[in-house]
XYZ file of N, CA and C in Angstrom:
204
model
N 23.213 20.730 -6.400
C 21.699 21.025 -6.276
C 21.418 19.869 -5.720
N 20.492 19.928 -4.691
C 19.962 18.798 -4.066
C 18.917 18.323 -4.516
N 18.745 16.857 -4.712
C 17.517 16.328 -5.137
C 16.362 16.600 -4.310
N 15.277 16.496 -4.815
C 13.621 16.655 -4.092
C 13.880 15.578 -3.008
N 13.238 15.825 -2.093
C 12.939 14.918 -0.935
C 11.782 13.990 -1.349
N 12.166 12.657 -1.086
C 11.149 11.585 -1.699
C 10.800 10.894 -0.320
N 9.553 10.638 0.053
C 9.162 10.011 1.252
C 8.512 8.616 0.753
N 8.741 7.461 1.247
C 8.124 6.231 0.869
C 7.205 5.875 2.291
N 6.165 5.322 1.772
C 5.366 4.965 2.870
C 5.056 3.466 2.958
N 5.645 2.532 3.709
C 5.561 1.100 3.395
C 4.279 0.543 4.206
N 3.544 -0.108 3.936
C 2.292 -0.625 4.665
C 2.290 -2.094 4.498
N 2.740 -2.890 5.643
C 2.532 -4.344 5.442
C 1.044 -4.578 6.053
N 0.375 -5.764 5.203
C -0.897 -5.872 5.447
C -0.971 -7.485 5.401
N -2.038 -7.983 6.188
C -2.536 -9.679 5.796
C -3.795 -9.619 6.355
N -4.699 -9.985 5.333
C -5.850 -10.240 5.723
C -6.769 -9.009 6.661
N -6.710 -7.750 6.031
C -7.271 -6.578 6.600
C -7.763 -5.703 5.611
N -8.599 -6.163 4.564
C -9.152 -5.352 3.730
C -9.679 -4.005 4.059
N -10.606 -4.191 5.146
C -11.509 -2.991 5.460
C -10.399 -1.892 6.092
N -9.626 -2.506 6.976
C -8.475 -1.604 7.559
C -7.406 -0.959 6.524
N -7.177 -1.654 5.757
C -6.195 -0.959 4.680
C -6.895 -0.022 4.073
N -8.185 -0.367 3.395
C -8.755 0.803 2.575
C -8.920 1.882 3.541
N -9.418 1.778 4.829
C -9.412 3.200 5.562
C -8.273 3.665 5.637
N -7.160 3.188 5.754
C -5.797 3.719 5.926
C -5.462 4.489 4.519
N -5.692 3.793 3.396
C -5.453 4.587 2.079
C -6.369 5.632 1.901
N -7.822 5.425 2.212
C -8.537 6.738 2.210
C -7.849 7.819 2.796
N -7.490 7.594 4.150
C -6.931 8.983 4.906
C -5.423 9.209 4.241
N -4.595 8.374 3.868
C -3.363 8.809 3.366
C -3.596 9.617 2.134
N -4.735 9.317 1.112
C -4.914 9.931 -0.015
C -5.100 11.249 0.139
N -5.772 11.882 1.142
C -6.042 13.238 1.301
C -4.603 13.934 1.723
N -3.475 13.227 2.223
C -2.527 13.891 2.726
C -1.397 13.740 1.707
N -1.555 13.096 0.498
C -0.403 12.907 -0.534
C -0.056 14.056 -1.238
N 1.167 13.995 -1.656
C 1.857 14.915 -2.646
C 2.839 14.251 -3.561
N 3.323 14.832 -4.481
C 4.149 14.352 -5.446
C 5.545 13.774 -4.765
N 5.823 14.145 -3.646
C 7.020 13.833 -2.981
C 6.797 12.468 -2.174
N 5.594 11.999 -2.107
C 5.380 10.798 -1.186
C 4.842 9.547 -2.101
N 5.329 8.356 -1.909
C 5.039 7.075 -2.662
C 4.494 6.140 -1.508
N 3.618 5.380 -2.037
C 2.950 4.439 -0.949
C 2.929 3.181 -1.488
N 3.709 2.162 -0.659
C 3.825 0.736 -1.035
C 2.990 -0.189 -0.186
N 2.067 -0.843 -0.688
C 1.455 -1.644 0.192
C 2.016 -3.076 -0.177
N 2.505 -3.995 1.049
C 2.956 -5.306 0.909
C 2.138 -6.213 1.559
N 1.622 -7.024 0.819
C 0.409 -7.893 0.930
C 1.086 -9.215 1.403
N 1.161 -9.777 2.516
C 1.601 -10.801 3.035
C 0.753 -12.186 2.821
N 0.470 -12.542 1.368
C -0.354 -13.702 1.158
C -1.785 -13.719 1.657
N -2.352 -12.647 1.738
C -3.737 -12.358 2.237
C -4.625 -13.575 1.582
N -5.773 -14.100 2.500
C -6.614 -14.981 1.765
C -8.022 -14.233 1.707
N -8.120 -13.058 2.215
C -9.342 -12.263 1.798
C -9.055 -11.310 0.748
N -10.000 -10.359 0.418
C -10.170 -9.641 -0.517
C -8.931 -8.374 -0.391
N -8.142 -8.557 0.313
C -7.092 -7.322 0.710
C -6.441 -6.825 -0.842
N -5.914 -7.688 -1.515
C -5.150 -7.461 -2.784
C -6.227 -6.654 -3.697
N -7.312 -7.218 -4.020
C -8.353 -6.791 -4.815
C -8.628 -5.163 -4.600
N -8.963 -5.345 -3.082
C -9.208 -3.731 -2.588
C -8.071 -2.926 -2.803
N -6.955 -3.098 -2.544
C -5.910 -2.279 -2.686
C -5.692 -1.835 -4.158
N -5.771 -2.603 -5.133
C -5.652 -2.456 -6.502
C -6.626 -1.340 -7.087
N -7.625 -0.866 -6.064
C -8.593 0.186 -6.527
C -8.055 1.516 -6.372
N -6.708 1.566 -5.795
C -6.022 2.687 -5.395
C -4.916 2.843 -6.522
N -5.010 3.319 -7.865
C -3.993 3.297 -8.695
C -2.773 4.106 -8.275
N -2.963 5.157 -7.286
C -1.685 6.008 -7.007
C -0.789 5.222 -6.177
N -1.104 4.034 -5.689
C 0.127 3.433 -4.907
C 0.289 2.222 -5.596
N 1.649 1.611 -4.976
C 2.197 0.495 -5.577
C 1.712 -0.738 -4.708
N 1.421 -1.990 -5.335
C 1.255 -3.095 -4.412
C 2.197 -4.283 -4.646
N 2.932 -4.628 -3.585
C 3.687 -5.933 -3.717
C 3.041 -7.036 -3.051
N 2.651 -8.101 -3.605
C 1.874 -9.184 -3.237
C 2.592 -10.463 -3.314
N 2.692 -11.101 -2.011
C 3.473 -12.347 -1.848
C 2.461 -13.405 -2.028
N 2.802 -14.464 -2.747
C 1.933 -15.428 -3.075
C 1.873 -16.644 -1.840
N 3.101 -16.400 -1.017
C 3.343 -17.450 0.200
C 3.592 -16.422 1.507
N 3.045 -16.806 2.265
C 3.274 -16.050 3.711
C 4.864 -15.908 4.083
N 5.351 -14.750 4.221
C 6.674 -14.426 4.691
C 6.781 -13.923 5.923
N 5.668 -13.547 6.640
C 6.026 -12.698 7.828
C 6.530 -11.669 7.876
């Protein structure tokens, strides 16, 4: 028996709260149970991490120091 297909969407972001919010709003309309969304915040100094936390259906990985 084949396991169900699982798709991961990885979104790297740094200091782009409005842009990542627009992207997550757009993705939310297209999601299904087979899709996971991971936002990787590269030590943003703006409100990016706080804005992303408003989307409980995705995962946030936040670096404390910039890793590029």
